[in-house]
Short mmCIF file of C-alpha atoms (C1' of nucleotides) in Angstrom, two decimals:
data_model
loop_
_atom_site.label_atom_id
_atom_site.label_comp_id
_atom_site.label_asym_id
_atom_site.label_seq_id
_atom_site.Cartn_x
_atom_site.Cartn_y
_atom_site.Cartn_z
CA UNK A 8 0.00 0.00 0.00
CA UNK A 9 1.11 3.16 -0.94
CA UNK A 10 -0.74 6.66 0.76
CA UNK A 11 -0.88 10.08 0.03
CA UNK A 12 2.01 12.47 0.68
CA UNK A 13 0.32 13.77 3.86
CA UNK A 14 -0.67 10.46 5.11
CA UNK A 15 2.20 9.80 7.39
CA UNK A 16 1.22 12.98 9.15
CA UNK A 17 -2.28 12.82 9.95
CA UNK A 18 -1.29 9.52 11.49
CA UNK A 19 1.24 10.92 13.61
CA UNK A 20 -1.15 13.51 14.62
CA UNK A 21 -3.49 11.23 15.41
CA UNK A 22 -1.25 8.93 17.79
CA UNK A 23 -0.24 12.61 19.20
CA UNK A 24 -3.79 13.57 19.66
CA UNK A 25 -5.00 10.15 21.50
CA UNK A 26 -1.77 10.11 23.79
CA UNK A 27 -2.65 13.65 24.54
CA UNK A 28 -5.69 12.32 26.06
CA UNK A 29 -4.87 9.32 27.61
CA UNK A 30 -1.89 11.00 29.06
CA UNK A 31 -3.77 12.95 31.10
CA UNK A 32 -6.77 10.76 32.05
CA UNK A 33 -4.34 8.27 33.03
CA UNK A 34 -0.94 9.99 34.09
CA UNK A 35 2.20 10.47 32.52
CA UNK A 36 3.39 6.82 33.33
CA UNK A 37 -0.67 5.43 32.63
CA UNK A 38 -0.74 4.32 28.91
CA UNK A 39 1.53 2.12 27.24
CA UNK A 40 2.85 2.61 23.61
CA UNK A 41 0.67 -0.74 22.50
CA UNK A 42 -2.28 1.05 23.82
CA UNK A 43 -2.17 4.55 22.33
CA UNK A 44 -1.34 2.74 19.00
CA UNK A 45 -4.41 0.58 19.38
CA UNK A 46 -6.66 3.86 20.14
CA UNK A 47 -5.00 4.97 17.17
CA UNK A 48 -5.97 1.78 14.45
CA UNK A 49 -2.41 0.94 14.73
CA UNK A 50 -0.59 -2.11 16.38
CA UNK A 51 2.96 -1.53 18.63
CA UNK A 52 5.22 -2.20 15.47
CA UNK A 53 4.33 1.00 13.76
CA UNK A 54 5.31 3.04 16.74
CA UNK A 55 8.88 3.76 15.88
CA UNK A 56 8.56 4.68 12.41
CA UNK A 57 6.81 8.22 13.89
CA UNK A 58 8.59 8.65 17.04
CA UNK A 59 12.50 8.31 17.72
CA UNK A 60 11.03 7.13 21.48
CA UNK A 61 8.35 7.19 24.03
CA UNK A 62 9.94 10.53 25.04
CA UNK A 63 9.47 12.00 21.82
CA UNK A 64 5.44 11.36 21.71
CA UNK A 65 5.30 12.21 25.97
CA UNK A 66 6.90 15.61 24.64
CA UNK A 67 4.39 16.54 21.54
CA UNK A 68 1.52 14.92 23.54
CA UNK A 69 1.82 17.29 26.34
CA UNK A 70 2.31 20.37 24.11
CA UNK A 71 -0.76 19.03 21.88
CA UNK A 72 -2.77 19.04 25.37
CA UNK A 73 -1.77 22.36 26.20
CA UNK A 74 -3.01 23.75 22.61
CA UNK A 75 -6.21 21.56 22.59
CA UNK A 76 -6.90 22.90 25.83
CA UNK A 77 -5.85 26.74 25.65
CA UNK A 78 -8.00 26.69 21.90
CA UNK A 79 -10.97 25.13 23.48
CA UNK A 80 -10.86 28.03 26.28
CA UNK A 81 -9.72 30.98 24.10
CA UNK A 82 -12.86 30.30 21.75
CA UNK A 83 -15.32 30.26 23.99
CA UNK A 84 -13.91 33.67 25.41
CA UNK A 85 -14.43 35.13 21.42
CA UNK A 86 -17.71 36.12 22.57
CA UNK A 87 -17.28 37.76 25.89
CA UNK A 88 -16.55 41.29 25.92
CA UNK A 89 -12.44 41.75 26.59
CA UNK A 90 -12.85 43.33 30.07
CA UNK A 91 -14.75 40.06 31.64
CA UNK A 92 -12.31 37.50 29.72
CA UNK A 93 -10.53 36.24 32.88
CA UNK A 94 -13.86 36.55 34.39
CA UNK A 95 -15.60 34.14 31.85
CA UNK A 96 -11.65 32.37 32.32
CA UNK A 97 -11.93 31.72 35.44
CA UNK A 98 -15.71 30.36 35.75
CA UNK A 99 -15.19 27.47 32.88
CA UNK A 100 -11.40 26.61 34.00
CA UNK A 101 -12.84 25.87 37.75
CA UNK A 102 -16.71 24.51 36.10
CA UNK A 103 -17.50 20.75 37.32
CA UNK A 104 -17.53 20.04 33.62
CA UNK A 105 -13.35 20.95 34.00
CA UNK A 106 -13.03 19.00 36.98
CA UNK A 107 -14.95 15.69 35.75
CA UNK A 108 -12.99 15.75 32.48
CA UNK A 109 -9.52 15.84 33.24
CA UNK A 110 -8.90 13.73 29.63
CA UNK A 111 -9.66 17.30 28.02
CA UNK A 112 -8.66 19.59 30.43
CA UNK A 113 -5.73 21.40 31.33
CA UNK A 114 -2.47 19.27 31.21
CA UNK A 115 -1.14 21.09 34.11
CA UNK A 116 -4.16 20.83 36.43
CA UNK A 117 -4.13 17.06 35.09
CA UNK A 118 -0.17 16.45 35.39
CA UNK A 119 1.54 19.03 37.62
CA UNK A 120 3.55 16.80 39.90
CA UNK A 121 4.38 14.21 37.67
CA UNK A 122 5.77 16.83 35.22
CA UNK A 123 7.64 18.40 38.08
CA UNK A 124 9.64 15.01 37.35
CA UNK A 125 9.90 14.87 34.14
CA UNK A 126 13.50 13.91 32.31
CA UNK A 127 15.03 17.59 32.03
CA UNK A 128 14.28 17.92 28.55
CA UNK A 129 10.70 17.07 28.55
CA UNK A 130 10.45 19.78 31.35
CA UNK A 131 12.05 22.54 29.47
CA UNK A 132 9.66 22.07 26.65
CA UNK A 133 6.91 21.76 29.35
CA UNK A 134 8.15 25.38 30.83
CA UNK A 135 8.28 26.67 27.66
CA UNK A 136 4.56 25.92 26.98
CA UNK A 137 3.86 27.43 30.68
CA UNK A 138 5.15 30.39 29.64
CA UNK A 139 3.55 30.39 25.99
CA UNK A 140 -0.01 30.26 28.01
CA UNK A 141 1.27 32.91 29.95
CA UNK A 142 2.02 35.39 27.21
CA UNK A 143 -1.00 34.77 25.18
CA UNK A 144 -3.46 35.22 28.21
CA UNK A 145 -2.09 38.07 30.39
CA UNK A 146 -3.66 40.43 27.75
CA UNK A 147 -6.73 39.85 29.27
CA UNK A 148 -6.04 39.09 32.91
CA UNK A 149 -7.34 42.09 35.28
CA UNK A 150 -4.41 44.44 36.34
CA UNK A 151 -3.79 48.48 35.71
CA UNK A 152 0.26 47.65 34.61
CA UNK A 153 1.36 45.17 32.55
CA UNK A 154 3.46 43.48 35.60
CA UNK A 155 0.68 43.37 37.66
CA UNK A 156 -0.90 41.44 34.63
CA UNK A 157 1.53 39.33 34.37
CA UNK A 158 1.94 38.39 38.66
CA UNK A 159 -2.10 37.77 38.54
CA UNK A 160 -1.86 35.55 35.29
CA UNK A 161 0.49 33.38 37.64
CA UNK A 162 -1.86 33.86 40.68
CA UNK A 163 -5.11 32.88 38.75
CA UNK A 164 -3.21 30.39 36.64
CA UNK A 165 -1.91 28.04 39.61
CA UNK A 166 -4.75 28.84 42.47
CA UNK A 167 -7.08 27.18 39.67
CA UNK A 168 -5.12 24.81 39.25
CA UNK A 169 -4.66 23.93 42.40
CA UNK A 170 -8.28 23.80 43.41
CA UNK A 171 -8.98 21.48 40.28
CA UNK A 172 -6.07 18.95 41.78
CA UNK A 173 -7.54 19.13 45.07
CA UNK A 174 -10.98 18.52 43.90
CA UNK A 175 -10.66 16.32 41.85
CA UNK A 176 -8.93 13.83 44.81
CA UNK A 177 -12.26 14.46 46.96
CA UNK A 178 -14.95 11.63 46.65
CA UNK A 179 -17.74 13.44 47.92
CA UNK A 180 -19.29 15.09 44.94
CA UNK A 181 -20.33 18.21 47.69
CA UNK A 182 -17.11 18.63 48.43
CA UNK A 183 -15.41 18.35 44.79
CA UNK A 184 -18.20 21.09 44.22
CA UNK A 185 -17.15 23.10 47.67
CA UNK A 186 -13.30 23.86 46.34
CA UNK A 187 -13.82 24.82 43.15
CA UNK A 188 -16.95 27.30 43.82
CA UNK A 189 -14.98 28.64 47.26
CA UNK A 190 -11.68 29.47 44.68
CA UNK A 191 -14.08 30.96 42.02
CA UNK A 192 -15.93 33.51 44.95
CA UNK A 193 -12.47 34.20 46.05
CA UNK A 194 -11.31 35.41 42.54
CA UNK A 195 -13.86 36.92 41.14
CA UNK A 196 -13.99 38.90 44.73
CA UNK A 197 -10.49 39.85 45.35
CA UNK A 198 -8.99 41.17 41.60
CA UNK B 24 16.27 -14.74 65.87
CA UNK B 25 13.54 -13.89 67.88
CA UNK B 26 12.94 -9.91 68.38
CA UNK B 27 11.15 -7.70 71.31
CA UNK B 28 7.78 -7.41 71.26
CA UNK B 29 7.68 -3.89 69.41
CA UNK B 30 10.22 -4.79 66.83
CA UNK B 31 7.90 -6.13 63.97
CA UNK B 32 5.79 -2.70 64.85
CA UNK B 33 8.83 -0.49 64.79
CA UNK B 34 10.50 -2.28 61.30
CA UNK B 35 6.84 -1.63 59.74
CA UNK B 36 6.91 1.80 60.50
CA UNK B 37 10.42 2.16 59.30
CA UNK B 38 9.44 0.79 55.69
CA UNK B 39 6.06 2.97 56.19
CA UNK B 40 8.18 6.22 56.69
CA UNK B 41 10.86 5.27 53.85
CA UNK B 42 7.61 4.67 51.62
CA UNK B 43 6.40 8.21 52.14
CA UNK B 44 9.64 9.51 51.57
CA UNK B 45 10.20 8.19 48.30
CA UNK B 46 6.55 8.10 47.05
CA UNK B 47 6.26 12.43 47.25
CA UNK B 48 10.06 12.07 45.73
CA UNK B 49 9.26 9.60 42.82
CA UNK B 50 5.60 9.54 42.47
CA UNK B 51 2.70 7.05 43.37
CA UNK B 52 4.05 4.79 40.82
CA UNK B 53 7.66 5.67 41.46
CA UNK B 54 9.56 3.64 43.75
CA UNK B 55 9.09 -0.64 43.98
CA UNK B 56 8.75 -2.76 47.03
CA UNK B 57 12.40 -3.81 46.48
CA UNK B 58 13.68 -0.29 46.52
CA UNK B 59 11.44 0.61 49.55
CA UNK B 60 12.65 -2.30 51.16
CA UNK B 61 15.97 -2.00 50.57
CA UNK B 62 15.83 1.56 51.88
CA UNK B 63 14.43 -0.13 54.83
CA UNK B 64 17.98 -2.31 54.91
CA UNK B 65 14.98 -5.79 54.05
CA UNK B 66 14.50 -7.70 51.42
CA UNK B 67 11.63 -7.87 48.94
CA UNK B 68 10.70 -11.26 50.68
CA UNK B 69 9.88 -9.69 53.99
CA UNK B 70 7.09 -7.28 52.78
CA UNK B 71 4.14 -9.41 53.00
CA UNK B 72 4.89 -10.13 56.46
CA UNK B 73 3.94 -6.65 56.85
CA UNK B 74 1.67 -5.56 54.38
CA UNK B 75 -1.40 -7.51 52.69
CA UNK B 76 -0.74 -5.68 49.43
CA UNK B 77 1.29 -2.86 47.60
CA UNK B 78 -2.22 -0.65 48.10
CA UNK B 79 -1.92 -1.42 51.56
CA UNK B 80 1.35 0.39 52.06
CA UNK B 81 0.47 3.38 49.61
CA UNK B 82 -2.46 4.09 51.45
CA UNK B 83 -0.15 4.11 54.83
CA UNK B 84 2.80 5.98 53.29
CA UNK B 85 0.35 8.67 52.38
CA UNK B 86 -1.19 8.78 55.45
CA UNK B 87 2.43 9.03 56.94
CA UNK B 88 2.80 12.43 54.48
CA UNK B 89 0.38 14.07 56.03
CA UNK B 90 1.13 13.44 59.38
CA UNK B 91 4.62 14.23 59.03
CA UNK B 92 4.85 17.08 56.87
CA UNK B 93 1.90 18.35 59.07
CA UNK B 94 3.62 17.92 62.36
CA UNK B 95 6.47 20.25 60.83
CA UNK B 96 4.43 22.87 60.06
CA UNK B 97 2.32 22.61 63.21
CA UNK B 98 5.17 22.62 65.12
CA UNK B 99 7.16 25.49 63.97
CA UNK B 100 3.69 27.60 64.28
CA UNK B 101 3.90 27.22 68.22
CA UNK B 102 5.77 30.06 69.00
CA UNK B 103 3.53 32.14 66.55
CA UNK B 104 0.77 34.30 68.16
CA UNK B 105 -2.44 32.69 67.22
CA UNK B 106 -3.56 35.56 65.15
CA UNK B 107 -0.44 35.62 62.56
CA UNK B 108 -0.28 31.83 62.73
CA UNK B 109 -1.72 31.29 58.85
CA UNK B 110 0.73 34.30 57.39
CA UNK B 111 3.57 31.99 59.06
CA UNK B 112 2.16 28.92 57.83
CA UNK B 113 1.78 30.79 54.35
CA UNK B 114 5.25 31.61 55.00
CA UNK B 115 6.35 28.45 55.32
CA UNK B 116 4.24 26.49 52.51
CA UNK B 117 5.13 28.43 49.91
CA UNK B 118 9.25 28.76 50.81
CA UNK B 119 12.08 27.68 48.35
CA UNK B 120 12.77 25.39 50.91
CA UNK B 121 9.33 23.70 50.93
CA UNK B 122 9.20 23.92 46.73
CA UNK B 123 12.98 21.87 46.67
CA UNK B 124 12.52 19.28 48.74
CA UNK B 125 8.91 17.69 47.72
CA UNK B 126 10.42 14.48 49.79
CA UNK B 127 9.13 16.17 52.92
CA UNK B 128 6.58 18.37 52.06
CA UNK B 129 2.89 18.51 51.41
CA UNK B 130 1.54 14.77 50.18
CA UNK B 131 -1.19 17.07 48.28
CA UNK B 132 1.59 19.18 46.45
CA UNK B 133 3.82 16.33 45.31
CA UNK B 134 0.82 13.43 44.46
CA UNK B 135 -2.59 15.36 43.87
CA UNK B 136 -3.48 14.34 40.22
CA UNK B 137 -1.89 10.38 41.20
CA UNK B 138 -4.17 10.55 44.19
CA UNK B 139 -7.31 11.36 42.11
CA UNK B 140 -6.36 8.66 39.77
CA UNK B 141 -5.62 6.02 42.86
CA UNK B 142 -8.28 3.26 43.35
CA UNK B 143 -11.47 4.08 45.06
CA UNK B 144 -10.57 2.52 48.67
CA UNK B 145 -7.12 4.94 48.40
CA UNK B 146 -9.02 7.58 47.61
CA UNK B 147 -11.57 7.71 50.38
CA UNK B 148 -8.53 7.46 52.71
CA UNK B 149 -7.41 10.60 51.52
CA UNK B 150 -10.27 12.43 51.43
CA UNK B 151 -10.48 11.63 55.08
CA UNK B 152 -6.86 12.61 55.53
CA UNK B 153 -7.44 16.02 54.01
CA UNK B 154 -10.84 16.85 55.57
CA UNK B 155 -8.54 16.02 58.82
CA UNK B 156 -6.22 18.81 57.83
CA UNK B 157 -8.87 21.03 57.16
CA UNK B 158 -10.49 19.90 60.81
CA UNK B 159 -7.23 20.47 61.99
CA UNK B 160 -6.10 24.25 60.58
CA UNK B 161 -9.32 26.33 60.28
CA UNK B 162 -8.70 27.39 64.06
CA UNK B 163 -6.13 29.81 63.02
CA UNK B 164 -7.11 30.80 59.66
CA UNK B 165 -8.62 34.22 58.74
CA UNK B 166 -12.16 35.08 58.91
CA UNK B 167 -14.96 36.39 61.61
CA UNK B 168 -16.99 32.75 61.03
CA UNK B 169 -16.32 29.32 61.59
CA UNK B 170 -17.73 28.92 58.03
CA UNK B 171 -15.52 31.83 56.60
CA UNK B 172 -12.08 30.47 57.97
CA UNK B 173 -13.34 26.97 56.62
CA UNK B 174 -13.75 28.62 53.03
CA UNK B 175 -10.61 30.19 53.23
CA UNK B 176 -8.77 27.19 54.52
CA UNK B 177 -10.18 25.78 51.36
CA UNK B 178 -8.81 28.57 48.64
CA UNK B 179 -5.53 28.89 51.10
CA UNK B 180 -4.94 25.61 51.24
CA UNK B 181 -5.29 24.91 47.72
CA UNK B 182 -3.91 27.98 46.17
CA UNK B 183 -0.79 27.27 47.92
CA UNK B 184 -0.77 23.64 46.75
CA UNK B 185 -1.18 24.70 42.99
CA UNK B 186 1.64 27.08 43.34
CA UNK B 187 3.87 24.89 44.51
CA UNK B 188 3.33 22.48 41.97
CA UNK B 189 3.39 24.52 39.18
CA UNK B 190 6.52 26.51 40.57
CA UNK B 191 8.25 22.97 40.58
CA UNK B 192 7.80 22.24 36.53
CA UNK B 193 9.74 25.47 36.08
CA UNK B 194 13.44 24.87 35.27
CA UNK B 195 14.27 28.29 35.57
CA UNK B 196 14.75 29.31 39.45
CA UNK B 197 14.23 32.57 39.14
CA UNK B 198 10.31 32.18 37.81
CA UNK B 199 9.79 28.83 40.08
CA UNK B 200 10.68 31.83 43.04
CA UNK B 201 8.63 34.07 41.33
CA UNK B 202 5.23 31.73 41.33
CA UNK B 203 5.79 31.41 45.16
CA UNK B 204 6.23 34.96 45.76
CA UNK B 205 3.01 36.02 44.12
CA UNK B 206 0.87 33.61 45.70
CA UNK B 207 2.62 34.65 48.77
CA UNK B 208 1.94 38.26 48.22
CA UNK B 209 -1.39 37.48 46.90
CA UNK B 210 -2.69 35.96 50.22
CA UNK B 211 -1.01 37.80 52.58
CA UNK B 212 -2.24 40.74 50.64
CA UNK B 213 -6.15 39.86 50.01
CA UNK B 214 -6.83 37.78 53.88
"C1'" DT C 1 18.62 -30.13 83.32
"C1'" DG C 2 18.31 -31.78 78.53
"C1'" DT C 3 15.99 -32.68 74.24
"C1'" DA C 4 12.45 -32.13 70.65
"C1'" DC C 5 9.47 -29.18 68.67
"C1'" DA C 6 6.89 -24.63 67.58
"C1'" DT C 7 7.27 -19.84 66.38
"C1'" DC C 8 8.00 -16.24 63.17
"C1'" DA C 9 10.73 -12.05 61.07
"C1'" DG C 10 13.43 -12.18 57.44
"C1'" DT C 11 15.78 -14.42 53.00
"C1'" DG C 12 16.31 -15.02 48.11
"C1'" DA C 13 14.91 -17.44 44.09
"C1'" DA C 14 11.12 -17.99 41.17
"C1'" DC C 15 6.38 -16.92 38.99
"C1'" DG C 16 3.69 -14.52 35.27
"C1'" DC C 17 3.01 -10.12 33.31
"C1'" DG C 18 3.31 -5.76 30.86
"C1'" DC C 19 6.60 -2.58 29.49
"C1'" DG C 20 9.71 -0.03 25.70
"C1'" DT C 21 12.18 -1.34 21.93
"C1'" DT C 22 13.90 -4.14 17.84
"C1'" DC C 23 13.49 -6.56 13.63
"C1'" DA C 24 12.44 -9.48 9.67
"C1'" DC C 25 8.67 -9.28 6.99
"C1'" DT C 26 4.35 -7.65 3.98
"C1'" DG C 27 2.21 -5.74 0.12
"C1'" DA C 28 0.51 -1.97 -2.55
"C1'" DT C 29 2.36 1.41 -5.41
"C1'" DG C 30 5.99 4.13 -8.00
"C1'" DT C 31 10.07 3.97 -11.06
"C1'" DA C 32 13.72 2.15 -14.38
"C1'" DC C 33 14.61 -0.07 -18.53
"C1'" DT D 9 3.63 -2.16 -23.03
"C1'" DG D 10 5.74 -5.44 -19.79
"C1'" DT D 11 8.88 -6.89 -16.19
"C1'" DA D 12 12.08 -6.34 -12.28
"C1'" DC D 13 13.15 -3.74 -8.54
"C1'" DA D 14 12.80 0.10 -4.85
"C1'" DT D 15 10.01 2.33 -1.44
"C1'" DC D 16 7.96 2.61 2.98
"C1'" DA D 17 3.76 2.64 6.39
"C1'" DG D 18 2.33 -0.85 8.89
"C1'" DT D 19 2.56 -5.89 11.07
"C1'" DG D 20 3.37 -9.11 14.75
"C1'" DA D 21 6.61 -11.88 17.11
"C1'" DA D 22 10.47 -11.56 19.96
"C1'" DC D 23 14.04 -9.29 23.21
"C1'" DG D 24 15.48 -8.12 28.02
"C1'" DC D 25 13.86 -5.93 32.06
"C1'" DG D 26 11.54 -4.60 36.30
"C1'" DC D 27 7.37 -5.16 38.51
"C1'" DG D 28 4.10 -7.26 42.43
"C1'" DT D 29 3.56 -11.44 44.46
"C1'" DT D 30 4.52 -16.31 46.15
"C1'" DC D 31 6.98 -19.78 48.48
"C1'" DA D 32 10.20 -23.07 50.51
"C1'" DC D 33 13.55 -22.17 53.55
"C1'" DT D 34 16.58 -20.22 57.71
"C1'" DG D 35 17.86 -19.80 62.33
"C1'" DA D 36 17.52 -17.78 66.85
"C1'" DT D 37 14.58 -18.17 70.62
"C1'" DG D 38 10.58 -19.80 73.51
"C1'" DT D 39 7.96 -23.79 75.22
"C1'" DA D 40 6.63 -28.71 76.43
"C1'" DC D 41 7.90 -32.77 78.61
#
DNA sequence: TGTACATCAGTGAACGCGCGTTCACTGATGTAC
DNA sequence: TGTACATCAGTGAACGCGCGTTCACTGATGTAC
């Protein structure tokens, strides 16, 4: 069989997109290569002629979790008027739909710790793409100076994060619900 | 050899606190019986004599965690007038010291997203664990109501967690100390 | 008092299993002559 | 136009390895008679 010059991507793509999710529905050291290859059509063989290692796809599935993620939030802010962005931000990143769907969520939220430790490279990338998501949404974090942007981006950014970790650890549905709206008062109060 | 009555009790708790060592150093998955037992100066052999399962130990190591890392911080708030205990214990959660050495620190901070994806029995035991915490630390947080300081325990608590576990993917020291500051300002600023 | 046996924390080899990785192979299509 | 060969995404079996768990054994001490 012989395919299409752009075949070999969209195949990669696709392994990198189903990793992406597994990855963070099951953890950075949850899904084997034989089983992202089988969400993908493929069988283990294949694996190697897209990826130099397991590394490799870790690497591009984290960064293709951050994108997924980051689009899915940055369109549904297209609508809202630019002064109530982190508002609107702030209410769908800490929503129980978030929380109950780490598999699409936000890969830091989902993977903090374990990415914390990371082989070096992998978390220089992973820094890089921190900092990527910081640029592109301190424009509309609340703030009168561009620092002061920039310091509440990083507030905002890993409070919610941190209230989606320790949520989503809690079995008591009341209590998942508890952190997450008691963070969201708190922001929307205080900035 | 036959040992003192306390010895099979005090060798457990040896491989117990060696277990929650390495599991906030190397994750939930991280470190093998061997290598706890070894740690422990055992063999892989002896484990079942003290444990019924793998689970078993987690769920004790993590418990372990919490106590430990919980006495510290108790303990150096002591000599703390009641009233600025939770800027101390901010103080102290959100130091360099705390972020380097996850080893020692917060279970929540160096396992959250492993401990939402542990089985169900694990999980309950932490929920417990934290809602202990919680139990434990409202006394001196801020707030005129019982119900207030319990809210803010709740956005304290896990603002401070997030932090630290996103300041630990950064490679770069200089903006790992600048997600801890901040927070640190953030809090200290808006309780 | 002396001997035979029970106890039990700890040993170390072995088990089946799933992992990341390698490799000889397949088979449909493109290219050379 | 027809034949021989090259290409290359994908296959599936095999590799060595570390894992959690099991098990027959050890050997110092306590107990029974």
């Amino acid at each position: 069989m012989r395919y299409e010059p752009e075949h070999k991507t969209r195949t990669r793509d696709r392994i990198v997109r189903n990793a992406a999710r597994k990855l963070r529905a099951e953890g950075l050291r949850g899904p084997g290569v034989a089983s992202v290859m089988k969400a993908s059509g493929l069988t283990v063989g294949g694996f190697y002629k897209h990826f130099r290692s397991k590394d490799e796809l870790l690497a591009d599935a984290i960064a293709e979790g951050f994108s997924e993620s980051g689009e899915k939030i940055y369109s549904s802010l297209q609508n809202v008027p630019r002064e109530h962005r982190w508002k609107e931000l702030v209410r769908l990143y800490l929503s129980p739909e978030h929380c109950d769907h780490p598999d699409s969520g936000c890969p830091v939220a989902a993977l903090a710790p374990e990415m914390a430790r990371a082989k070096l490279g992998v978390r220089k990338r992973i820094s890089g793409l921190i900092k990527d998501r910081a640029e592109r949404w301190v424009e509309f974090m609340p703030g009168r100076t561009a620092t002061e942007r920039q310091q509440n981006f990083s507030v905002i950014f890993s409070a919610m994060a941190g209230a989606v970790s320790v949520a989503r650890i809690l079995t008591d549905p009341a209590d998942r619900q508890k952190v997450l709206a008691d963070m969201q008062a708190h922001l929307l109060r205080t900035f």
